[in-house]
mmCIF file of N, CA and C in Angstrom:
data_model
loop_
_atom_site.group_PDB
_atom_site.id
_atom_site.type_symbol
_atom_site.label_atom_id
_atom_site.label_comp_id
_atom_site.label_asym_id
_atom_site.label_seq_id
_atom_site.Cartn_x
_atom_site.Cartn_y
_atom_site.Cartn_z
ATOM 1 N N UNK A 1360 -42.483 85.837 -46.904
ATOM 2 C CA UNK A 1360 -42.030 86.461 -48.146
ATOM 3 C C UNK A 1360 -41.926 87.963 -47.920
ATOM 4 N N UNK A 1361 -40.894 88.548 -48.514
ATOM 5 C CA UNK A 1361 -40.707 89.980 -48.376
ATOM 6 C C UNK A 1361 -41.621 90.746 -49.331
ATOM 7 N N UNK A 1362 -41.801 92.024 -49.045
ATOM 8 C CA UNK A 1362 -42.659 92.876 -49.871
ATOM 9 C C UNK A 1362 -42.015 93.109 -51.239
ATOM 10 N N UNK A 1363 -42.837 93.149 -52.271
ATOM 11 C CA UNK A 1363 -42.360 93.299 -53.643
ATOM 12 C C UNK A 1363 -41.515 94.559 -53.830
ATOM 13 N N UNK A 1364 -41.894 95.637 -53.181
ATOM 14 C CA UNK A 1364 -41.152 96.891 -53.370
ATOM 15 C C UNK A 1364 -39.731 96.835 -52.801
ATOM 16 N N UNK A 1365 -39.405 95.801 -52.048
ATOM 17 C CA UNK A 1365 -38.049 95.650 -51.513
ATOM 18 C C UNK A 1365 -37.180 94.738 -52.377
ATOM 19 N N UNK A 1366 -37.758 94.123 -53.396
ATOM 20 C CA UNK A 1366 -37.007 93.221 -54.276
ATOM 21 C C UNK A 1366 -35.979 94.001 -55.090
ATOM 22 N N UNK A 1367 -34.834 93.378 -55.332
ATOM 23 C CA UNK A 1367 -33.886 93.946 -56.288
ATOM 24 C C UNK A 1367 -34.217 93.370 -57.668
ATOM 25 N N UNK A 1368 -33.497 93.801 -58.694
ATOM 26 C CA UNK A 1368 -33.813 93.363 -60.063
ATOM 27 C C UNK A 1368 -33.660 91.858 -60.263
ATOM 28 N N UNK A 1369 -32.665 91.263 -59.620
ATOM 29 C CA UNK A 1369 -32.468 89.815 -59.745
ATOM 30 C C UNK A 1369 -33.664 89.079 -59.143
ATOM 31 N N UNK A 1370 -34.121 89.499 -57.994
ATOM 32 C CA UNK A 1370 -35.279 88.860 -57.360
ATOM 33 C C UNK A 1370 -36.544 89.044 -58.189
ATOM 34 N N UNK A 1371 -36.708 90.214 -58.764
ATOM 35 C CA UNK A 1371 -37.871 90.481 -59.617
ATOM 36 C C UNK A 1371 -37.869 89.566 -60.838
ATOM 37 N N UNK A 1372 -36.708 89.444 -61.480
ATOM 38 C CA UNK A 1372 -36.591 88.597 -62.674
ATOM 39 C C UNK A 1372 -36.831 87.135 -62.328
ATOM 40 N N UNK A 1373 -36.353 86.714 -61.193
ATOM 41 C CA UNK A 1373 -36.544 85.334 -60.747
ATOM 42 C C UNK A 1373 -38.034 85.045 -60.553
ATOM 43 N N UNK A 1374 -38.739 85.969 -59.940
ATOM 44 C CA UNK A 1374 -40.174 85.820 -59.737
ATOM 45 C C UNK A 1374 -40.918 85.789 -61.071
ATOM 46 N N UNK A 1375 -40.602 86.718 -61.959
ATOM 47 C CA UNK A 1375 -41.256 86.760 -63.269
ATOM 48 C C UNK A 1375 -41.047 85.453 -64.025
ATOM 49 N N UNK A 1376 -39.841 84.955 -64.025
ATOM 50 C CA UNK A 1376 -39.511 83.703 -64.701
ATOM 51 C C UNK A 1376 -40.305 82.550 -64.100
ATOM 52 N N UNK A 1377 -40.350 82.481 -62.780
ATOM 53 C CA UNK A 1377 -41.057 81.392 -62.106
ATOM 54 C C UNK A 1377 -42.553 81.407 -62.421
ATOM 55 N N UNK A 1378 -43.114 82.589 -62.533
ATOM 56 C CA UNK A 1378 -44.549 82.710 -62.806
ATOM 57 C C UNK A 1378 -44.893 82.508 -64.278
ATOM 58 N N UNK A 1379 -43.974 82.881 -65.176
ATOM 59 C CA UNK A 1379 -44.266 82.867 -66.608
ATOM 60 C C UNK A 1379 -43.164 82.185 -67.404
ATOM 61 N N UNK A 1380 -42.772 81.021 -66.979
ATOM 62 C CA UNK A 1380 -41.692 80.295 -67.654
ATOM 63 C C UNK A 1380 -42.012 80.063 -69.134
ATOM 64 N N UNK A 1381 -43.291 79.935 -69.440
ATOM 65 C CA UNK A 1381 -43.704 79.705 -70.829
ATOM 66 C C UNK A 1381 -43.493 80.931 -71.721
ATOM 67 N N UNK A 1382 -43.316 82.104 -71.158
ATOM 68 C CA UNK A 1382 -43.076 83.318 -71.938
ATOM 69 C C UNK A 1382 -41.592 83.583 -72.179
ATOM 70 N N UNK A 1383 -40.737 82.933 -71.428
ATOM 71 C CA UNK A 1383 -39.312 83.247 -71.462
ATOM 72 C C UNK A 1383 -38.659 82.952 -72.819
ATOM 73 N N UNK A 1384 -38.926 81.817 -73.470
ATOM 74 C CA UNK A 1384 -38.280 81.591 -74.783
ATOM 75 C C UNK A 1384 -38.583 82.697 -75.795
ATOM 76 N N UNK A 1385 -39.819 83.114 -75.882
ATOM 77 C CA UNK A 1385 -40.183 84.194 -76.809
ATOM 78 C C UNK A 1385 -39.523 85.506 -76.446
ATOM 79 N N UNK A 1386 -39.457 85.786 -75.160
ATOM 80 C CA UNK A 1386 -38.801 87.014 -74.714
ATOM 81 C C UNK A 1386 -37.319 87.009 -75.065
ATOM 82 N N UNK A 1387 -36.655 85.885 -74.862
ATOM 83 C CA UNK A 1387 -35.219 85.797 -75.170
ATOM 84 C C UNK A 1387 -34.953 85.981 -76.662
ATOM 85 N N UNK A 1388 -35.815 85.431 -77.489
ATOM 86 C CA UNK A 1388 -35.688 85.627 -78.940
ATOM 87 C C UNK A 1388 -35.834 87.110 -79.268
ATOM 88 N N UNK A 1389 -36.827 87.753 -78.657
ATOM 89 C CA UNK A 1389 -37.030 89.180 -78.896
ATOM 90 C C UNK A 1389 -35.812 89.995 -78.455
ATOM 91 N N UNK A 1390 -35.252 89.672 -77.295
ATOM 92 C CA UNK A 1390 -34.081 90.399 -76.789
ATOM 93 C C UNK A 1390 -32.918 90.257 -77.768
ATOM 94 N N UNK A 1391 -32.739 89.080 -78.338
ATOM 95 C CA UNK A 1391 -31.678 88.881 -79.331
ATOM 96 C C UNK A 1391 -31.965 89.670 -80.610
ATOM 97 N N UNK A 1392 -33.225 89.704 -81.018
ATOM 98 C CA UNK A 1392 -33.586 90.474 -82.212
ATOM 99 C C UNK A 1392 -33.334 91.967 -82.000
ATOM 100 N N UNK A 1393 -33.656 92.450 -80.820
ATOM 101 C CA UNK A 1393 -33.424 93.855 -80.515
ATOM 102 C C UNK A 1393 -31.926 94.153 -80.493
ATOM 103 N N UNK A 1394 -31.143 93.262 -79.922
ATOM 104 C CA UNK A 1394 -29.687 93.430 -79.908
ATOM 105 C C UNK A 1394 -29.128 93.428 -81.325
ATOM 106 N N UNK A 1395 -29.654 92.556 -82.177
ATOM 107 C CA UNK A 1395 -29.205 92.507 -83.571
ATOM 108 C C UNK A 1395 -29.551 93.812 -84.294
ATOM 109 N N UNK A 1396 -30.738 94.344 -84.031
ATOM 110 C CA UNK A 1396 -31.126 95.616 -84.647
ATOM 111 C C UNK A 1396 -30.174 96.728 -84.207
ATOM 112 N N UNK A 1397 -29.874 96.770 -82.929
ATOM 113 C CA UNK A 1397 -28.973 97.804 -82.408
ATOM 114 C C UNK A 1397 -27.589 97.666 -83.025
ATOM 115 N N UNK A 1398 -27.099 96.439 -83.115
ATOM 116 C CA UNK A 1398 -25.775 96.173 -83.684
ATOM 117 C C UNK A 1398 -25.730 96.541 -85.181
ATOM 118 N N UNK A 1399 -26.812 96.245 -85.904
ATOM 119 C CA UNK A 1399 -26.840 96.459 -87.348
ATOM 120 C C UNK A 1399 -27.227 97.878 -87.752
ATOM 121 N N UNK A 1400 -27.797 98.641 -86.823
ATOM 122 C CA UNK A 1400 -28.277 99.987 -87.143
ATOM 123 C C UNK A 1400 -27.810 101.025 -86.121
ATOM 124 N N UNK A 1401 -26.527 101.110 -85.867
ATOM 125 C CA UNK A 1401 -26.062 102.041 -84.821
ATOM 126 C C UNK A 1401 -26.372 103.502 -85.129
ATOM 127 N N UNK A 1402 -26.348 103.868 -86.407
ATOM 128 C CA UNK A 1402 -26.638 105.258 -86.760
ATOM 129 C C UNK A 1402 -28.085 105.622 -86.449
ATOM 130 N N UNK A 1403 -29.008 104.686 -86.694
ATOM 131 C CA UNK A 1403 -30.423 104.926 -86.374
ATOM 132 C C UNK A 1403 -30.622 105.085 -84.868
ATOM 133 N N UNK A 1404 -29.941 104.250 -84.102
ATOM 134 C CA UNK A 1404 -30.052 104.326 -82.642
ATOM 135 C C UNK A 1404 -29.485 105.653 -82.153
ATOM 136 N N UNK A 1405 -28.354 106.057 -82.708
ATOM 137 C CA UNK A 1405 -27.744 107.326 -82.307
ATOM 138 C C UNK A 1405 -28.664 108.512 -82.596
ATOM 139 N N UNK A 1406 -29.404 108.457 -83.706
ATOM 140 C CA UNK A 1406 -30.302 109.562 -84.078
ATOM 141 C C UNK A 1406 -31.399 109.775 -83.042
ATOM 142 N N UNK A 1407 -31.913 108.698 -82.477
ATOM 143 C CA UNK A 1407 -33.035 108.831 -81.535
ATOM 144 C C UNK A 1407 -32.577 108.903 -80.081
ATOM 145 N N UNK A 1408 -31.287 108.794 -79.845
ATOM 146 C CA UNK A 1408 -30.751 108.791 -78.484
ATOM 147 C C UNK A 1408 -30.583 110.225 -77.994
ATOM 148 N N UNK A 1409 -31.554 110.714 -77.257
ATOM 149 C CA UNK A 1409 -31.501 112.081 -76.766
ATOM 150 C C UNK A 1409 -31.882 112.113 -75.290
ATOM 151 N N UNK A 1410 -31.154 112.915 -74.541
ATOM 152 C CA UNK A 1410 -31.456 113.157 -73.133
ATOM 153 C C UNK A 1410 -31.626 111.879 -72.317
ATOM 154 N N UNK A 1411 -30.755 110.927 -72.541
ATOM 155 C CA UNK A 1411 -30.797 109.686 -71.770
ATOM 156 C C UNK A 1411 -29.864 109.809 -70.564
ATOM 157 N N UNK A 1412 -30.041 108.926 -69.633
ATOM 158 C CA UNK A 1412 -29.252 108.926 -68.406
ATOM 159 C C UNK A 1412 -27.772 108.664 -68.660
ATOM 160 N N UNK A 1413 -27.468 107.922 -69.725
ATOM 161 C CA UNK A 1413 -26.087 107.585 -70.064
ATOM 162 C C UNK A 1413 -25.929 107.600 -71.576
ATOM 163 N N UNK A 1414 -24.693 107.475 -72.023
ATOM 164 C CA UNK A 1414 -24.389 107.567 -73.451
ATOM 165 C C UNK A 1414 -24.820 106.348 -74.243
ATOM 166 N N UNK A 1415 -24.975 106.551 -75.527
ATOM 167 C CA UNK A 1415 -25.417 105.496 -76.432
ATOM 168 C C UNK A 1415 -24.397 104.368 -76.528
ATOM 169 N N UNK A 1416 -23.113 104.692 -76.397
ATOM 170 C CA UNK A 1416 -22.099 103.642 -76.474
ATOM 171 C C UNK A 1416 -22.235 102.644 -75.326
ATOM 172 N N UNK A 1417 -22.616 103.140 -74.162
ATOM 173 C CA UNK A 1417 -22.854 102.246 -73.031
ATOM 174 C C UNK A 1417 -24.055 101.333 -73.329
ATOM 175 N N UNK A 1418 -25.061 101.882 -73.988
ATOM 176 C CA UNK A 1418 -26.234 101.088 -74.383
ATOM 177 C C UNK A 1418 -25.830 99.975 -75.353
ATOM 178 N N UNK A 1419 -24.959 100.304 -76.288
ATOM 179 C CA UNK A 1419 -24.442 99.290 -77.214
ATOM 180 C C UNK A 1419 -23.724 98.185 -76.452
ATOM 181 N N UNK A 1420 -22.949 98.540 -75.450
ATOM 182 C CA UNK A 1420 -22.238 97.544 -74.639
ATOM 183 C C UNK A 1420 -23.214 96.646 -73.882
ATOM 184 N N UNK A 1421 -24.252 97.239 -73.309
ATOM 185 C CA UNK A 1421 -25.250 96.450 -72.580
ATOM 186 C C UNK A 1421 -25.977 95.493 -73.519
ATOM 187 N N UNK A 1422 -26.293 95.967 -74.702
ATOM 188 C CA UNK A 1422 -26.974 95.147 -75.694
ATOM 189 C C UNK A 1422 -26.118 93.956 -76.103
ATOM 190 N N UNK A 1423 -24.845 94.210 -76.386
ATOM 191 C CA UNK A 1423 -23.935 93.140 -76.790
ATOM 192 C C UNK A 1423 -23.710 92.138 -75.658
ATOM 193 N N UNK A 1424 -23.599 92.629 -74.430
ATOM 194 C CA UNK A 1424 -23.400 91.736 -73.283
ATOM 195 C C UNK A 1424 -24.610 90.823 -73.099
ATOM 196 N N UNK A 1425 -25.803 91.377 -73.245
ATOM 197 C CA UNK A 1425 -27.020 90.566 -73.119
ATOM 198 C C UNK A 1425 -27.070 89.505 -74.215
ATOM 199 N N UNK A 1426 -26.747 89.896 -75.430
ATOM 200 C CA UNK A 1426 -26.752 88.958 -76.546
ATOM 201 C C UNK A 1426 -25.750 87.820 -76.319
ATOM 202 N N UNK A 1427 -24.565 88.162 -75.844
ATOM 203 C CA UNK A 1427 -23.538 87.149 -75.546
ATOM 204 C C UNK A 1427 -24.020 86.161 -74.482
ATOM 205 N N UNK A 1428 -24.645 86.686 -73.434
ATOM 206 C CA UNK A 1428 -25.112 85.812 -72.355
ATOM 207 C C UNK A 1428 -26.252 84.915 -72.812
ATOM 208 N N UNK A 1429 -27.135 85.433 -73.646
ATOM 209 C CA UNK A 1429 -28.233 84.609 -74.160
ATOM 210 C C UNK A 1429 -27.672 83.477 -75.016
ATOM 211 N N UNK A 1430 -26.674 83.784 -75.819
ATOM 212 C CA UNK A 1430 -26.046 82.736 -76.632
ATOM 213 C C UNK A 1430 -25.276 81.751 -75.762
ATOM 214 N N UNK A 1431 -24.587 82.252 -74.766
ATOM 215 C CA UNK A 1431 -23.762 81.405 -73.907
ATOM 216 C C UNK A 1431 -24.605 80.442 -73.060
ATOM 217 N N UNK A 1432 -25.666 80.946 -72.471
ATOM 218 C CA UNK A 1432 -26.448 80.131 -71.539
ATOM 219 C C UNK A 1432 -27.659 79.461 -72.185
ATOM 220 N N UNK A 1433 -28.065 79.933 -73.337
ATOM 221 C CA UNK A 1433 -29.116 79.297 -74.130
ATOM 222 C C UNK A 1433 -30.313 78.788 -73.340
ATOM 223 N N UNK A 1434 -30.556 77.492 -73.463
ATOM 224 C CA UNK A 1434 -31.746 76.874 -72.867
ATOM 225 C C UNK A 1434 -31.741 76.926 -71.340
ATOM 226 N N UNK A 1435 -30.588 77.064 -70.733
ATOM 227 C CA UNK A 1435 -30.546 77.198 -69.274
ATOM 228 C C UNK A 1435 -31.322 78.428 -68.817
ATOM 229 N N UNK A 1436 -31.270 79.485 -69.617
ATOM 230 C CA UNK A 1436 -32.025 80.696 -69.293
ATOM 231 C C UNK A 1436 -33.527 80.443 -69.321
ATOM 232 N N UNK A 1437 -33.949 79.551 -70.201
ATOM 233 C CA UNK A 1437 -35.365 79.216 -70.312
ATOM 234 C C UNK A 1437 -35.819 78.346 -69.149
ATOM 235 N N UNK A 1438 -34.948 77.455 -68.713
ATOM 236 C CA UNK A 1438 -35.325 76.454 -67.717
ATOM 237 C C UNK A 1438 -35.120 76.890 -66.267
ATOM 238 N N UNK A 1439 -34.135 77.720 -66.015
ATOM 239 C CA UNK A 1439 -33.762 78.052 -64.647
ATOM 240 C C UNK A 1439 -34.026 79.514 -64.308
ATOM 241 N N UNK A 1440 -34.865 79.731 -63.325
ATOM 242 C CA UNK A 1440 -35.123 81.090 -62.854
ATOM 243 C C UNK A 1440 -33.856 81.731 -62.314
ATOM 244 N N UNK A 1441 -33.043 80.935 -61.636
ATOM 245 C CA UNK A 1441 -31.800 81.463 -61.062
ATOM 246 C C UNK A 1441 -30.830 81.921 -62.145
ATOM 247 N N UNK A 1442 -30.613 81.089 -63.154
ATOM 248 C CA UNK A 1442 -29.684 81.449 -64.226
ATOM 249 C C UNK A 1442 -30.216 82.667 -64.979
ATOM 250 N N UNK A 1443 -31.494 82.664 -65.319
ATOM 251 C CA UNK A 1443 -32.127 83.783 -66.020
ATOM 252 C C UNK A 1443 -31.906 85.088 -65.258
ATOM 253 N N UNK A 1444 -32.226 85.078 -63.980
ATOM 254 C CA UNK A 1444 -32.138 86.293 -63.176
ATOM 255 C C UNK A 1444 -30.691 86.712 -62.928
ATOM 256 N N UNK A 1445 -29.854 85.761 -62.538
ATOM 257 C CA UNK A 1445 -28.464 86.083 -62.207
ATOM 258 C C UNK A 1445 -27.665 86.566 -63.409
ATOM 259 N N UNK A 1446 -27.883 85.977 -64.561
ATOM 260 C CA UNK A 1446 -27.090 86.319 -65.736
ATOM 261 C C UNK A 1446 -27.598 87.555 -66.476
ATOM 262 N N UNK A 1447 -28.899 87.775 -66.468
ATOM 263 C CA UNK A 1447 -29.445 88.860 -67.280
ATOM 264 C C UNK A 1447 -29.883 90.095 -66.502
ATOM 265 N N UNK A 1448 -30.129 89.967 -65.213
ATOM 266 C CA UNK A 1448 -30.692 91.092 -64.465
ATOM 267 C C UNK A 1448 -29.823 91.555 -63.304
ATOM 268 N N UNK A 1449 -28.559 91.194 -63.335
ATOM 269 C CA UNK A 1449 -27.649 91.638 -62.287
ATOM 270 C C UNK A 1449 -26.899 92.876 -62.769
ATOM 271 N N UNK A 1450 -26.762 93.854 -61.924
ATOM 272 C CA UNK A 1450 -26.017 95.060 -62.254
ATOM 273 C C UNK A 1450 -26.670 95.885 -63.355
ATOM 274 N N UNK A 1451 -25.822 96.527 -64.160
ATOM 275 C CA UNK A 1451 -26.320 97.414 -65.223
ATOM 276 C C UNK A 1451 -27.058 96.665 -66.328
ATOM 277 N N UNK A 1452 -26.831 95.371 -66.436
ATOM 278 C CA UNK A 1452 -27.538 94.573 -67.447
ATOM 279 C C UNK A 1452 -29.048 94.709 -67.299
ATOM 280 N N UNK A 1453 -29.494 94.898 -66.079
ATOM 281 C CA UNK A 1453 -30.931 95.017 -65.820
ATOM 282 C C UNK A 1453 -31.548 96.200 -66.558
ATOM 283 N N UNK A 1454 -30.778 97.253 -66.795
ATOM 284 C CA UNK A 1454 -31.307 98.415 -67.524
ATOM 285 C C UNK A 1454 -31.748 98.016 -68.929
ATOM 286 N N UNK A 1455 -30.873 97.305 -69.608
ATOM 287 C CA UNK A 1455 -31.184 96.897 -70.979
ATOM 288 C C UNK A 1455 -32.298 95.849 -71.005
ATOM 289 N N UNK A 1456 -32.225 94.854 -70.118
ATOM 290 C CA UNK A 1456 -33.229 93.794 -70.123
ATOM 291 C C UNK A 1456 -34.592 94.310 -69.677
ATOM 292 N N UNK A 1457 -34.620 95.294 -68.786
ATOM 293 C CA UNK A 1457 -35.894 95.915 -68.408
ATOM 294 C C UNK A 1457 -36.505 96.605 -69.627
ATOM 295 N N UNK A 1458 -35.667 97.287 -70.394
ATOM 296 C CA UNK A 1458 -36.134 97.917 -71.637
ATOM 297 C C UNK A 1458 -36.691 96.859 -72.597
ATOM 298 N N UNK A 1459 -35.983 95.744 -72.711
ATOM 299 C CA UNK A 1459 -36.448 94.659 -73.581
ATOM 300 C C UNK A 1459 -37.813 94.143 -73.127
ATOM 301 N N UNK A 1460 -37.974 93.926 -71.834
ATOM 302 C CA UNK A 1460 -39.260 93.456 -71.306
ATOM 303 C C UNK A 1460 -40.375 94.451 -71.628
ATOM 304 N N UNK A 1461 -40.093 95.715 -71.411
ATOM 305 C CA UNK A 1461 -41.105 96.748 -71.638
ATOM 306 C C UNK A 1461 -41.499 96.824 -73.105
ATOM 307 N N UNK A 1462 -40.521 96.844 -74.000
ATOM 308 C CA UNK A 1462 -40.865 96.933 -75.427
ATOM 309 C C UNK A 1462 -41.494 95.637 -75.927
ATOM 310 N N UNK A 1463 -41.058 94.512 -75.396
ATOM 311 C CA UNK A 1463 -41.644 93.214 -75.760
ATOM 312 C C UNK A 1463 -43.140 93.194 -75.460
ATOM 313 N N UNK A 1464 -43.507 93.680 -74.292
ATOM 314 C CA UNK A 1464 -44.928 93.671 -73.923
ATOM 315 C C UNK A 1464 -45.684 94.824 -74.583
ATOM 316 N N UNK A 1465 -45.049 95.985 -74.729
ATOM 317 C CA UNK A 1465 -45.721 97.117 -75.380
ATOM 318 C C UNK A 1465 -46.065 96.808 -76.829
ATOM 319 N N UNK A 1466 -45.204 96.038 -77.483
ATOM 320 C CA UNK A 1466 -45.448 95.671 -78.882
ATOM 321 C C UNK A 1466 -46.365 94.456 -79.016
ATOM 322 N N UNK A 1467 -46.797 93.912 -77.891
ATOM 323 C CA UNK A 1467 -47.722 92.779 -77.926
ATOM 324 C C UNK A 1467 -47.102 91.490 -78.418
ATOM 325 N N UNK A 1468 -45.822 91.307 -78.221
ATOM 326 C CA UNK A 1468 -45.148 90.104 -78.696
ATOM 327 C C UNK A 1468 -45.400 88.898 -77.780
ATOM 328 N N UNK A 1469 -45.859 89.168 -76.566
ATOM 329 C CA UNK A 1469 -46.122 88.105 -75.590
ATOM 330 C C UNK A 1469 -47.424 87.382 -75.926
ATOM 331 N N UNK A 1470 -47.526 86.137 -75.492
ATOM 332 C CA UNK A 1470 -48.721 85.340 -75.774
ATOM 333 C C UNK A 1470 -49.735 85.409 -74.641
ATOM 334 N N UNK A 1471 -49.257 85.411 -73.423
ATOM 335 C CA UNK A 1471 -50.128 85.423 -72.248
ATOM 336 C C UNK A 1471 -50.418 86.870 -71.861
ATOM 337 N N UNK A 1472 -51.691 87.292 -71.909
ATOM 338 C CA UNK A 1472 -52.016 88.690 -71.589
ATOM 339 C C UNK A 1472 -51.619 89.086 -70.166
ATOM 340 N N UNK A 1473 -51.524 88.123 -69.288
ATOM 341 C CA UNK A 1473 -51.152 88.424 -67.907
ATOM 342 C C UNK A 1473 -49.659 88.751 -67.775
ATOM 343 N N UNK A 1474 -48.874 88.373 -68.763
ATOM 344 C CA UNK A 1474 -47.440 88.644 -68.718
ATOM 345 C C UNK A 1474 -47.177 90.143 -68.681
ATOM 346 N N UNK A 1475 -47.867 90.904 -69.494
ATOM 347 C CA UNK A 1475 -47.683 92.366 -69.497
ATOM 348 C C UNK A 1475 -48.038 92.949 -68.139
ATOM 349 N N UNK A 1476 -49.116 92.487 -67.572
ATOM 350 C CA UNK A 1476 -49.506 92.968 -66.248
ATOM 351 C C UNK A 1476 -48.450 92.615 -65.207
ATOM 352 N N UNK A 1477 -47.906 91.423 -65.306
ATOM 353 C CA UNK A 1477 -46.875 90.991 -64.364
ATOM 354 C C UNK A 1477 -45.620 91.847 -64.499
ATOM 355 N N UNK A 1478 -45.213 92.137 -65.722
ATOM 356 C CA UNK A 1478 -44.037 92.984 -65.944
ATOM 357 C C UNK A 1478 -44.269 94.355 -65.316
ATOM 358 N N UNK A 1479 -45.432 94.914 -65.534
ATOM 359 C CA UNK A 1479 -45.745 96.225 -64.964
ATOM 360 C C UNK A 1479 -45.773 96.181 -63.443
ATOM 361 N N UNK A 1480 -46.397 95.157 -62.900
ATOM 362 C CA UNK A 1480 -46.505 95.033 -61.445
ATOM 363 C C UNK A 1480 -45.154 94.783 -60.797
ATOM 364 N N UNK A 1481 -44.381 93.893 -61.365
ATOM 365 C CA UNK A 1481 -43.108 93.494 -60.744
ATOM 366 C C UNK A 1481 -42.002 94.525 -60.969
ATOM 367 N N UNK A 1482 -41.898 95.051 -62.173
ATOM 368 C CA UNK A 1482 -40.776 95.932 -62.498
ATOM 369 C C UNK A 1482 -41.108 97.421 -62.407
ATOM 370 N N UNK A 1483 -42.376 97.777 -62.347
ATOM 371 C CA UNK A 1483 -42.756 99.185 -62.267
ATOM 372 C C UNK A 1483 -43.773 99.410 -61.154
ATOM 373 N N UNK A 1484 -43.402 99.028 -59.917
ATOM 374 C CA UNK A 1484 -44.393 99.141 -58.824
ATOM 375 C C UNK A 1484 -44.747 100.570 -58.473
#
């Protein structure tokens, strides 16, 4: 097995899914809720968007793309580490989904206390 620090985002997501498959349904619901909030409250998001790496409109696009993929792939995302990782954590999508993972665990929405530790270890080495 290769060292964790050499993993790309798809490999990291695949590992997280494989280790915590029971957390994935709740996380996907949260990601959809966050996307809905962003879609329904663009002015609020724009107000707090300061000094970010990219523009808020790009963030809106990432949010909508994630929401579309969650709806499109549904339960496959819950069951398959490959589908989860390939569809949600490839390319720029990983920026938004990493944010979702971080806020999901920071807000204590996860059930397994080890999930937060895993997110920190895998995605923030």
